[in-house]
XYZ file of C-alpha atoms in Angstrom:
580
model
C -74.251 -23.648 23.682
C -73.914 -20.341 21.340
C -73.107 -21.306 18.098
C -70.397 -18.685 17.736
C -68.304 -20.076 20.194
C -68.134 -23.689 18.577
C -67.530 -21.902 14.977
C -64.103 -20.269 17.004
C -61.905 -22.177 15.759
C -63.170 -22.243 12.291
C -63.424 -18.354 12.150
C -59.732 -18.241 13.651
C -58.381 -20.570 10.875
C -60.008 -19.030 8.413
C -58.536 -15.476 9.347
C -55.110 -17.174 9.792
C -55.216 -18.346 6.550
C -55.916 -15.326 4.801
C -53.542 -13.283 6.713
C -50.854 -15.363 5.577
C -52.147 -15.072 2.039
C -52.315 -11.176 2.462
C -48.908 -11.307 4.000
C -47.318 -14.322 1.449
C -44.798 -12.851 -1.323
C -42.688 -14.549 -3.877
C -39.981 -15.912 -3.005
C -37.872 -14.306 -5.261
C -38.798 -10.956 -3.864
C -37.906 -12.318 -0.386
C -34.612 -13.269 -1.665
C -33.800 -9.467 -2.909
C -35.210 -8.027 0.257
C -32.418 -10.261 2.247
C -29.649 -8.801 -0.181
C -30.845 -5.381 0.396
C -30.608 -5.535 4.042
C -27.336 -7.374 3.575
C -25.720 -4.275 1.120
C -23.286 -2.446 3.696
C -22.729 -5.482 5.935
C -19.102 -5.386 5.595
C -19.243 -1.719 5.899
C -21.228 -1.837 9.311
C -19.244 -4.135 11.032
C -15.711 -2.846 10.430
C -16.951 0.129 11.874
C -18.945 -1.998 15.001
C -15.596 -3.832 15.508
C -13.290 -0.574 15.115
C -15.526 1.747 17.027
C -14.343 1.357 20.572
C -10.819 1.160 19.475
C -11.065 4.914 18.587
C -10.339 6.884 21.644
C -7.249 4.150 22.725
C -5.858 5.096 18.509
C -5.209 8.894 19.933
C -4.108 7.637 23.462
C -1.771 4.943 22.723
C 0.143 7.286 20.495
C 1.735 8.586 24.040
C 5.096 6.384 22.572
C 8.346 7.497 21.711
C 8.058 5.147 18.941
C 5.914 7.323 17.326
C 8.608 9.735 16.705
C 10.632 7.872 14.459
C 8.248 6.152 13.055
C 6.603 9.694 11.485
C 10.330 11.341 10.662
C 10.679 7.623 8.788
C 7.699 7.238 7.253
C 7.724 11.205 5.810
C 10.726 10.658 4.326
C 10.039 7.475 2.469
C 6.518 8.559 1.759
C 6.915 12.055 0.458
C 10.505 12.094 -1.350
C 9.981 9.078 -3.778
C 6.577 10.452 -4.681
C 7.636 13.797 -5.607
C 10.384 12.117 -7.531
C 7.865 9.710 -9.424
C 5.904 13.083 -10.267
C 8.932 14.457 -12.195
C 8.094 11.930 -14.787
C 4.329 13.643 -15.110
C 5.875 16.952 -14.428
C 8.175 16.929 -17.749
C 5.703 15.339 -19.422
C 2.244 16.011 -19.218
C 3.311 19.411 -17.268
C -0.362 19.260 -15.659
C 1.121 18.559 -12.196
C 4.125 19.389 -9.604
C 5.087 19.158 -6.640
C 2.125 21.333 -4.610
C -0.218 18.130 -6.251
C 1.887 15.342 -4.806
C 2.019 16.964 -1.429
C -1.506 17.481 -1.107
C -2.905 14.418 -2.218
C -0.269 12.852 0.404
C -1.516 15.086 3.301
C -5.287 14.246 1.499
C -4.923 10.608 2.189
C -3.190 10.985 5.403
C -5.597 12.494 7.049
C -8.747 11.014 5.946
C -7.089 7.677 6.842
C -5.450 8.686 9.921
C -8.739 10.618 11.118
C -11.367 7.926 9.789
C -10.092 4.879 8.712
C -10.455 1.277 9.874
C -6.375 0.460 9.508
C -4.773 3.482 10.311
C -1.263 1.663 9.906
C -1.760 1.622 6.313
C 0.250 4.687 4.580
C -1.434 6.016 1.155
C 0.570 8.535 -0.876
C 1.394 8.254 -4.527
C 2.667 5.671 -6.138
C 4.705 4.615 -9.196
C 1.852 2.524 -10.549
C -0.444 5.391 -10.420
C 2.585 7.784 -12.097
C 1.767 4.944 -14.949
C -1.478 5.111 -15.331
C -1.905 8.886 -15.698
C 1.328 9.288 -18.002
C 0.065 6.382 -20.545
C -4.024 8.607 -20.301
C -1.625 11.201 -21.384
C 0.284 9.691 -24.297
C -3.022 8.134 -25.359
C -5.475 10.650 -25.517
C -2.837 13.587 -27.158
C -3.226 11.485 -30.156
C -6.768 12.198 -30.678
C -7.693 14.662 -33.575
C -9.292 17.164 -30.837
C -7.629 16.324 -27.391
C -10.080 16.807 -24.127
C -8.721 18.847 -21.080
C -6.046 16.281 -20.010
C -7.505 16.970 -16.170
C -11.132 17.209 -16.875
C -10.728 14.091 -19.060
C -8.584 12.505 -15.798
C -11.143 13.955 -13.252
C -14.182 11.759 -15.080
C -11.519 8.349 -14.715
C -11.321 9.093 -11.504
C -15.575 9.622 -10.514
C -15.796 6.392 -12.303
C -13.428 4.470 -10.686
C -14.212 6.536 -7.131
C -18.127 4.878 -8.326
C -16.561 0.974 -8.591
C -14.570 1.576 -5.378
C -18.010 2.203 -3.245
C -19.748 -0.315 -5.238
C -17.100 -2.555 -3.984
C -16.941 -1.353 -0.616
C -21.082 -1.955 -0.362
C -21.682 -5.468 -1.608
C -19.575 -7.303 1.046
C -20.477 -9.867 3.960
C -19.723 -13.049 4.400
C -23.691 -14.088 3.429
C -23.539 -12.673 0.256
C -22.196 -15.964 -1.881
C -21.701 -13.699 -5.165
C -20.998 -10.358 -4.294
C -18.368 -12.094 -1.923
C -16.628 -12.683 -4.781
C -16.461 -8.870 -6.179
C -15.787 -7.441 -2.844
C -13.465 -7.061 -0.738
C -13.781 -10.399 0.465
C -11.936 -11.352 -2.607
C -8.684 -10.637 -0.744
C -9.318 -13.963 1.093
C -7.554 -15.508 -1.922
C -4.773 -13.417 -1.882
C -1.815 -15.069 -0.546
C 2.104 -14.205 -0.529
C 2.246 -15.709 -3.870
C 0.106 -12.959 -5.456
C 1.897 -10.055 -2.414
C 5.318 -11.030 -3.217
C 5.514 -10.985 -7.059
C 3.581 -7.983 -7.063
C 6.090 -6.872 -4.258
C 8.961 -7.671 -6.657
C 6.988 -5.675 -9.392
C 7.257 -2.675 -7.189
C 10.813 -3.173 -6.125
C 12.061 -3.053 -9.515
C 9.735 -0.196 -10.484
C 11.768 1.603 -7.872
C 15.177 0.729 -9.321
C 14.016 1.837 -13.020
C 12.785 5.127 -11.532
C 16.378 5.684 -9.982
C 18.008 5.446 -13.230
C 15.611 7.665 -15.505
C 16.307 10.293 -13.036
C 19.923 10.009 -13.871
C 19.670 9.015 -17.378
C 17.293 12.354 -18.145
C 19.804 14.566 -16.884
C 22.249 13.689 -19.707
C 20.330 15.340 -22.131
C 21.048 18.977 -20.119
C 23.912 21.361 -21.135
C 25.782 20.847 -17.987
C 28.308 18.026 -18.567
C 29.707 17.260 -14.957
C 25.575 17.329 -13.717
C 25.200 14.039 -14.276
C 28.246 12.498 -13.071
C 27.615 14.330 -10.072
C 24.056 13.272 -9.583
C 25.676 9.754 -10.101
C 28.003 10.130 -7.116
C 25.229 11.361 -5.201
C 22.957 8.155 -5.810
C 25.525 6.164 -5.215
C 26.400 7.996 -1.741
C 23.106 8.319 -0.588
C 22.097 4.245 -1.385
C 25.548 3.063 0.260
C 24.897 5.206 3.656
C 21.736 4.012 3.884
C 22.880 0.489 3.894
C 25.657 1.177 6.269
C 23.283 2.341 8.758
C 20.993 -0.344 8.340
C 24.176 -2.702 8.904
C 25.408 -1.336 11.942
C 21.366 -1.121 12.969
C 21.547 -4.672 12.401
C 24.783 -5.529 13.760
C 26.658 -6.342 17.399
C 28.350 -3.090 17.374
C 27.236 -0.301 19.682
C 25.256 -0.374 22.274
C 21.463 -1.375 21.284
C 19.692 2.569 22.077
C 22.551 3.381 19.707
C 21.414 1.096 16.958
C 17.909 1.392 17.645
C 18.640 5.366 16.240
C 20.520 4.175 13.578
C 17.890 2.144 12.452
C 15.288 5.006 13.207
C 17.071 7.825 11.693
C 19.805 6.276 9.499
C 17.797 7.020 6.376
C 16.865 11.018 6.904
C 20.398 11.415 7.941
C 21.756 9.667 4.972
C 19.587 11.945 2.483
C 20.355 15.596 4.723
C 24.285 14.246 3.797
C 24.464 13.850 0.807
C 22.141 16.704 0.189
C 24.446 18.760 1.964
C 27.575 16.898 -0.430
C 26.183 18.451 -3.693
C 26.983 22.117 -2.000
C 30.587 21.407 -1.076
C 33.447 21.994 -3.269
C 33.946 20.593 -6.661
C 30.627 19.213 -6.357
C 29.017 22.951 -5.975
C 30.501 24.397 -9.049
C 28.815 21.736 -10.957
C 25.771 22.634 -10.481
C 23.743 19.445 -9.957
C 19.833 19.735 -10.694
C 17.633 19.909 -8.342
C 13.848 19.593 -7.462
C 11.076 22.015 -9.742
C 9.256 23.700 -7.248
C 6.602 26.303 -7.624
C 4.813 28.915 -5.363
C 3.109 28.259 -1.989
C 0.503 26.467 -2.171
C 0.300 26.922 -5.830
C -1.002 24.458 -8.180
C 1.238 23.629 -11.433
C 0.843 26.545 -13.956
C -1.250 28.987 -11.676
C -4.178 26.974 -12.551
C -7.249 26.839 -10.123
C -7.652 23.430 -7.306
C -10.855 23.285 -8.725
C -11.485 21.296 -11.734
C -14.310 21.311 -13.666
C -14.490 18.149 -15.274
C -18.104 17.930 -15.696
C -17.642 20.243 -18.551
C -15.914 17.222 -20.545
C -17.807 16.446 -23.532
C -20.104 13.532 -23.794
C -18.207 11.555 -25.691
C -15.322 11.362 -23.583
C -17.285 11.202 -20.614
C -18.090 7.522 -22.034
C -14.504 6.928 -22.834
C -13.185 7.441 -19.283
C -15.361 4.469 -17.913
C -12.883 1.855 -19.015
C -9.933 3.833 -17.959
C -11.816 4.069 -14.444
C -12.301 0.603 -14.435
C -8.762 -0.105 -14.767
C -7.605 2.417 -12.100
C -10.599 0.604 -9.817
C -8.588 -2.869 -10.453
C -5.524 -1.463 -10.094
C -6.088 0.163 -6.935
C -8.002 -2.822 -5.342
C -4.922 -4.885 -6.157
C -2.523 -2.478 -4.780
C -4.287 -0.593 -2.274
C -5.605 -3.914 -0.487
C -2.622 -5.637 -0.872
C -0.617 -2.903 0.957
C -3.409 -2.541 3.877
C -2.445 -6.637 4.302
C 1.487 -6.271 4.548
C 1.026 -3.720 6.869
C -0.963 -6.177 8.864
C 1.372 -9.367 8.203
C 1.471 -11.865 10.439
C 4.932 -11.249 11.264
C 3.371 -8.165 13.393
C 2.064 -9.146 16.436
C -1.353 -6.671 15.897
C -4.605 -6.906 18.402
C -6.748 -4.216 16.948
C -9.270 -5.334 14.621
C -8.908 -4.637 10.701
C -11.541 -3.324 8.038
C -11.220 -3.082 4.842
C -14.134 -3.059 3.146
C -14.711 0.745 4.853
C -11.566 0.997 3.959
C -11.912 0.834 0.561
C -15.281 3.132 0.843
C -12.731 5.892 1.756
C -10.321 5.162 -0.934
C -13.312 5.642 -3.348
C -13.773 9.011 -1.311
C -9.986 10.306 -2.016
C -10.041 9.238 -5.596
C -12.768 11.622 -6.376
C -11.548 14.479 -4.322
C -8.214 13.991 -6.335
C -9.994 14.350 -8.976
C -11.899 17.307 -8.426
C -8.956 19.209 -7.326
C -6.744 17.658 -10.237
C -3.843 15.729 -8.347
C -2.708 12.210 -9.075
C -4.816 9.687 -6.887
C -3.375 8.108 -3.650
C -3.314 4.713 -2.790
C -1.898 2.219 0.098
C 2.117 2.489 -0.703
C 4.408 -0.340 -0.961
C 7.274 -0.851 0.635
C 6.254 1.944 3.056
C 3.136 0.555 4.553
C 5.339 -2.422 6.203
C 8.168 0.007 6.820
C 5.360 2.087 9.179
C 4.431 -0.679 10.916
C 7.988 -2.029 11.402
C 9.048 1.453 12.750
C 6.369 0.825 15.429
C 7.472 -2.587 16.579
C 8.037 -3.336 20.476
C 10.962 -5.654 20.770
C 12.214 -7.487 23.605
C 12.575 -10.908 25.703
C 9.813 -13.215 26.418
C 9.855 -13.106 30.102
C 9.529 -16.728 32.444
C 6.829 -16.218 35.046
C 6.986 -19.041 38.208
C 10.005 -20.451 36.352
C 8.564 -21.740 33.276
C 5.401 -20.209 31.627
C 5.976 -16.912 29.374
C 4.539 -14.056 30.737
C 3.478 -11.464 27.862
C 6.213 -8.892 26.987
C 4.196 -6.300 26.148
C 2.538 -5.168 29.448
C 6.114 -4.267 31.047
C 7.403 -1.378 27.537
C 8.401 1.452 28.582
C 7.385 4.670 26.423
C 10.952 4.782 24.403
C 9.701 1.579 23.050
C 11.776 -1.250 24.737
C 11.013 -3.943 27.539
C 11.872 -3.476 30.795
C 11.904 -6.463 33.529
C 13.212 -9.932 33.808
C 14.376 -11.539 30.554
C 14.642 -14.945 29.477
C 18.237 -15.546 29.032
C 17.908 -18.079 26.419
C 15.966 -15.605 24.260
C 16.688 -13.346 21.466
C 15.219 -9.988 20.909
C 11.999 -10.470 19.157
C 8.231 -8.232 18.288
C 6.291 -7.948 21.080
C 3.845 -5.612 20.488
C 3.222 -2.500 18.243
C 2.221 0.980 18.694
C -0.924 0.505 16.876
C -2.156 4.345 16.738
C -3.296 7.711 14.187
C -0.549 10.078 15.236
C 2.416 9.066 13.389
C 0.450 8.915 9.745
C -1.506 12.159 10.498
C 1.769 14.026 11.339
C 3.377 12.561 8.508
C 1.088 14.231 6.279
C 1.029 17.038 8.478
C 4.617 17.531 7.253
C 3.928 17.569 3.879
C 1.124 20.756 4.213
C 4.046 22.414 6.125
C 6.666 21.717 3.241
C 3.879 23.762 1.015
C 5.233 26.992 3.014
C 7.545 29.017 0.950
C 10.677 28.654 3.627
C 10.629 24.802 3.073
C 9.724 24.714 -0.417
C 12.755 26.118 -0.941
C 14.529 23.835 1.499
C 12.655 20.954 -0.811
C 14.154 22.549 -3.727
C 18.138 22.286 -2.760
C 17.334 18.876 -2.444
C 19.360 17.413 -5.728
C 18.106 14.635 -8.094
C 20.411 12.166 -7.833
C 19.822 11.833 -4.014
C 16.128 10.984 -4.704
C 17.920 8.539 -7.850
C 19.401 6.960 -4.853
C 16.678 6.510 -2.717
C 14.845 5.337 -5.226
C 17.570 2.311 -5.175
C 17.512 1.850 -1.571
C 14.018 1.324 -1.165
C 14.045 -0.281 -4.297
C 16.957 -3.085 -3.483
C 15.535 -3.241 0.403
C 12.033 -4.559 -0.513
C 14.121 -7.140 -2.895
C 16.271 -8.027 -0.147
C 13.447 -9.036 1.926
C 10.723 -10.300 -0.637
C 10.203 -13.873 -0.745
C 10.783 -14.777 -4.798
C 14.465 -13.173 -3.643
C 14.741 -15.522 -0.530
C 13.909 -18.497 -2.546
C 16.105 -17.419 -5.280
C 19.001 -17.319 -2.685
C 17.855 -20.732 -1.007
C 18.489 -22.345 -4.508
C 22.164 -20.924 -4.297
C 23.099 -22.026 -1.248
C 25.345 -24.787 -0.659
C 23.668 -27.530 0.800
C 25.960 -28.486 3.464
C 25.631 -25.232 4.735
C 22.001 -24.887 5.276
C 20.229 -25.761 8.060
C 19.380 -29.269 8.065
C 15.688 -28.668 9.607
C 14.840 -25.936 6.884
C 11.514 -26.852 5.642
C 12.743 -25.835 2.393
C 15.399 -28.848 2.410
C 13.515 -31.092 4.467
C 10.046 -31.265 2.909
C 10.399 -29.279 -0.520
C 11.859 -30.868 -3.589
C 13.991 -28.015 -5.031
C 12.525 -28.876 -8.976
C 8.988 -27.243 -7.142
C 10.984 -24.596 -5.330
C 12.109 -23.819 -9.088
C 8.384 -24.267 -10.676
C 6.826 -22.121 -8.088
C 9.760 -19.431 -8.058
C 9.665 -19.639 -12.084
C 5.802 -18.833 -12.273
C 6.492 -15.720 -10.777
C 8.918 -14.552 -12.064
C 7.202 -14.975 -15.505
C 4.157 -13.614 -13.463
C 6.702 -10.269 -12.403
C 7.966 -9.884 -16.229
C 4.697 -10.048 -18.005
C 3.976 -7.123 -15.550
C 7.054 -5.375 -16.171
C 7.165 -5.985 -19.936
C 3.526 -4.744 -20.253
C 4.567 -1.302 -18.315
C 6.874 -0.561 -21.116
C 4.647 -0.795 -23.741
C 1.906 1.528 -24.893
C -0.633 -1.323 -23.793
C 0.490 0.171 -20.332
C -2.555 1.003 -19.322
C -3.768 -2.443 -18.777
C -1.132 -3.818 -16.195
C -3.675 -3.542 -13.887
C -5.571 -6.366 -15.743
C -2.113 -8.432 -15.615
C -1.534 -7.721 -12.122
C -5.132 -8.939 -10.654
C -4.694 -12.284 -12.884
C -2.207 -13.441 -10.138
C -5.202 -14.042 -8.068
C -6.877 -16.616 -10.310
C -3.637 -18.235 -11.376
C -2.973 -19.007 -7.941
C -6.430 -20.473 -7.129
C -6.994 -22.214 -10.436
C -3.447 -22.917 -11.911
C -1.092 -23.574 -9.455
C -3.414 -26.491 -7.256
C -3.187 -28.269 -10.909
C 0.350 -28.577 -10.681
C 2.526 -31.278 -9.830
C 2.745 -29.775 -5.437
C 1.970 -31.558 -2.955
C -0.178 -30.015 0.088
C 2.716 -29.712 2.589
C 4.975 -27.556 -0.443
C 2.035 -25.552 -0.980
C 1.733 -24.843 2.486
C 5.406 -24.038 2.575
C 6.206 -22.178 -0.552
C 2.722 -20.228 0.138
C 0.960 -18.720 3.000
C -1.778 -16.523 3.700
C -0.341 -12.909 4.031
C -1.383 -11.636 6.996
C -2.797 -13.672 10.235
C -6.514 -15.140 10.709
C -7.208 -12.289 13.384
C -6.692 -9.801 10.470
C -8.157 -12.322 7.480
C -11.553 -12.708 9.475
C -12.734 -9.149 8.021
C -12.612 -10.386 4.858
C -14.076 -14.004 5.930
C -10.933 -16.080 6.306
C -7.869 -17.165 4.158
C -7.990 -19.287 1.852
């Protein structure tokens, strides 16, 4: 027999062998190689999961609810953001009203156009009004002051550079980065939403009174009284819409208006109050505005902030930080109340590309020297409540429900057989891009010259009182408030199967409500202070005093599960690898 054939086997072994030695590497390096492939993960697969949604986001807009839902949503967006400017207008006299409307038609459309959640509305914010006023008061004390926007352009690279970090190390394989990404918001719950929620609230009702309270230092006496009168007109319509909205009165297309338009035809009224009679000849102050398309002072959109000096280059990287922590807080946590669970939603989410785009409009803020945009709250739930489909659950063969939602008709309501034992309830929404691209749309048209003048007979004290209804509205409806309000009812008068009464023991209703609210004025107190700048910090603690703190305390399971929830539902918490 040839020899060659019986030493086969050996040879075959032998080659084996050393091919696995040539191909062997350390484990370590093995390791690595898995987390490189793995960087992105998150990334990829909100865009796999979102992809075929795309062409049915432009088509499904063919809704009537899409009408009031942008006329809403342009008003709440745009108004109270130009009115939080005036605070960086008088002050750091860097920006006006040109910045605020293009950064809101910036993040409209790169949201609307490309992003995952297209529900979620990002304009500018009160938080952000903040930060960039405190960078202000801060750096003016130096000995030799940088360019306030070059110096505010390198915060914002910086923090635009943590954002896509962020964005990059998520998947649900990735144990540690998990815990620095966006999968963090699996441990974000109401507790953390609503006190931040309640933060916001009352950062809306202080805003409404320094817009007041600063016009008492002008020459003209009856000014302020009038802007008063105007606050107080323009939060009281609101509500009286929203009442009859809510009411029996009328028939229910008639509401349905009132609760689409009640708002923008509460502000054109009492707009239109401060030019008749006595109220004229008082000459109430109105909004700054400058020339079309003009950027505050004449100065160029471009800004050069790479021209900063070295020194402060370094400097800004904390400052980014803290607008990265800020905005992951806020941002995130708006992109999840939009989604709640209370909205009956059936596209998929994605936030870590998301948050890849955020990082993407806080450089391009920077670069053409407007205050960064972020996810909004209380507006993002108001756009997504504007969209809802209400109606009856319908009985199909006598008993089973049949779903509502395939019988809506394109002005938004339900049309067949309803169950007569039913009340109106959310049966779909009109989950589309239209109504936040046109919104922002708007606010490139109100750059013209025609409507910037329009924007500018708008007075003060009708922005002073929307600032109070949107304020008071998202306290109405937050849940520290509805707790607060359980603990005052009388008991005979609540509903004996209220899980509150029936499996909560009102001394934990207390501890829980009591954290935060401690939680809320450690916030508050800290945005008063020249430590402002780190609220942020204060604000992302909630997180870990939820996990860590609170599951120490004397609450059982069942209150926990009661007095706390995940924010929005496990079809929208799966993107970010579960609740908690």
């Amino acid at each position: 027999m040839n020899s060659s054939l019986l030493d086969a086997p050996n040879a075959a072994a032998v080659t084996s062998r050393e091919s696995s030695e040539t191909l062997r590497v350390p484990r370590s390096t093995s390791l690595f190689s898995r987390w490189l492939k793995r960087l992105g993960a998150g990334i990829r697969q909100d865009i796999r999961s979102r992809a075929p949604w795309y062409v049915s986001d432009w088509a499904d807009a063919w809704n009537y609810r899409v009408v009031p839902a942008t006329a809403l949503i342009f008003f709440a967006n745009v108004l109270p953001g130009i009115a939080f400017s005036l605070d960086l207008i008088e002050t750091t006299e860097q920006y006006g009203v040109a910045e605020v409307l293009v950064a809101s038609f910036m993040a409209a459309f790169i949201f609307s156009v490309f992003g995952a959640q297209p529900l979620t509305i990002a304009g500018v914010t009160g938080p952000i009004t903040v930060f960039n006023k405190t960078i202000f008061d801060l750096i003016k004390t130096a000995q030799k002051p940088p360019v306030y926007l070059h110096f505010v352009g390198w915060v914002y690279l910086w923090s635009a550079i943590f954002h896509w970090v962020t964005a990059v190390l998520n998947c649900k394989a990735m144990s540690f980065t998990t815990m620095i990404g966006c999968n963090f918001l699996k441990y974000v719950t109401l507790f953390s939403c609503d006190t931040f929620g309640f933060y916001v609230s009352w950062v809306y009702l202080q805003y409404g009174v320094q817009v007041i309270t600063r016009q008492f230092t002008a020459s003209n006496e009856l000014g302020p009284l009038v802007s008063i009168v105007l606050a107080i007109s323009m939060l009281v319509t609101c509500f009286f819409f929203q009442t009859l909205a809510n009411s029996v009165y009328f028939h229910r297309h008639v509401r349905r208006f009132l609760a689409d338009y009640g708002m923008p035809i509460s502000l054109v009224a009492a707009s239109a109050m401060a030019y008749w009679g006595r109220f004229k000849s008082a000459h109430p102050t109105t909004l700054p505005v400058g020339g079309a398309f003009q950027a505050a002072g004449g100065r160029d959109w471009l800004v050069k902030f790479w021209q900063l000096e070295a020194k402060w280059v370094a400097i800004a990287f904390p400052f980014g930080f803290v607008l990265w922590v800020l905005f992951f807080f806020d941002h995130n946590v708006s992109s999840l109340m939009a989604q709640g669970s209370q909205f009956p939603l059936k596209k998929p989410p994605g936030f870590h590309y998301d948050f890849f785009l955020l990082g993407i409009c806080t450089f391009l803020a920077g670069l053409i020297g407007v205050p960064a945009p972020n996810g909004l709250i209380p507006q993002a739930p108001i756009h997504t409540t504007s969209l809802l489909i209400t109606g009856h659950p319908f009985k199909k063969d006598g008993s089973e429900e049949q779903d509502a939602a395939s019988t809506e008709g394109k002005d938004g309501t339900v049309t067949g057989a309803p169950d007569p034992t039913s009340t109106d309830h959310p049966v779909g929404v009109v989950e589309q891009r239209v109504s936040n691209l046109a919104q922002g749309a708007l606010c490139l048209v109100l750059l013209t010259g025609p409507f910037l003048h329009v924007l500018h007979l708008i007075p003060r004290g009708v922005l002073a009182g929307l600032f109070w209804y949107m304020g008071a509205d998202a306290l109405r409806t937050n849940g520290i408030t509805k707790n607060l309000l359980y603990l005052l009812q009388d008991k005979h008068l609540t509903a004996p199967i209220s899980p509150l009464r029936v499996q909560v023991r009102k001394s934990r209703i207390l501890l829980f409500v009591g954290i935060q609210l401690v939680a809320f004025g450690a916030t508050f107190a800290v945005t008063q202070t020249i430590a402002a700048i780190a609220f942020p910090v204060v604000i992302m603690l909630l997180i870990p005093v939820r996990t860590l703190v609170i599951p120490r305390l004397p609450f059982t399971d069942k209150e926990l599960a009661i007095l706390d929830g995940p924010t929005a539902s496990p079809f929208t918490m799966e993107s970010v690898g579960g609740s908690l």
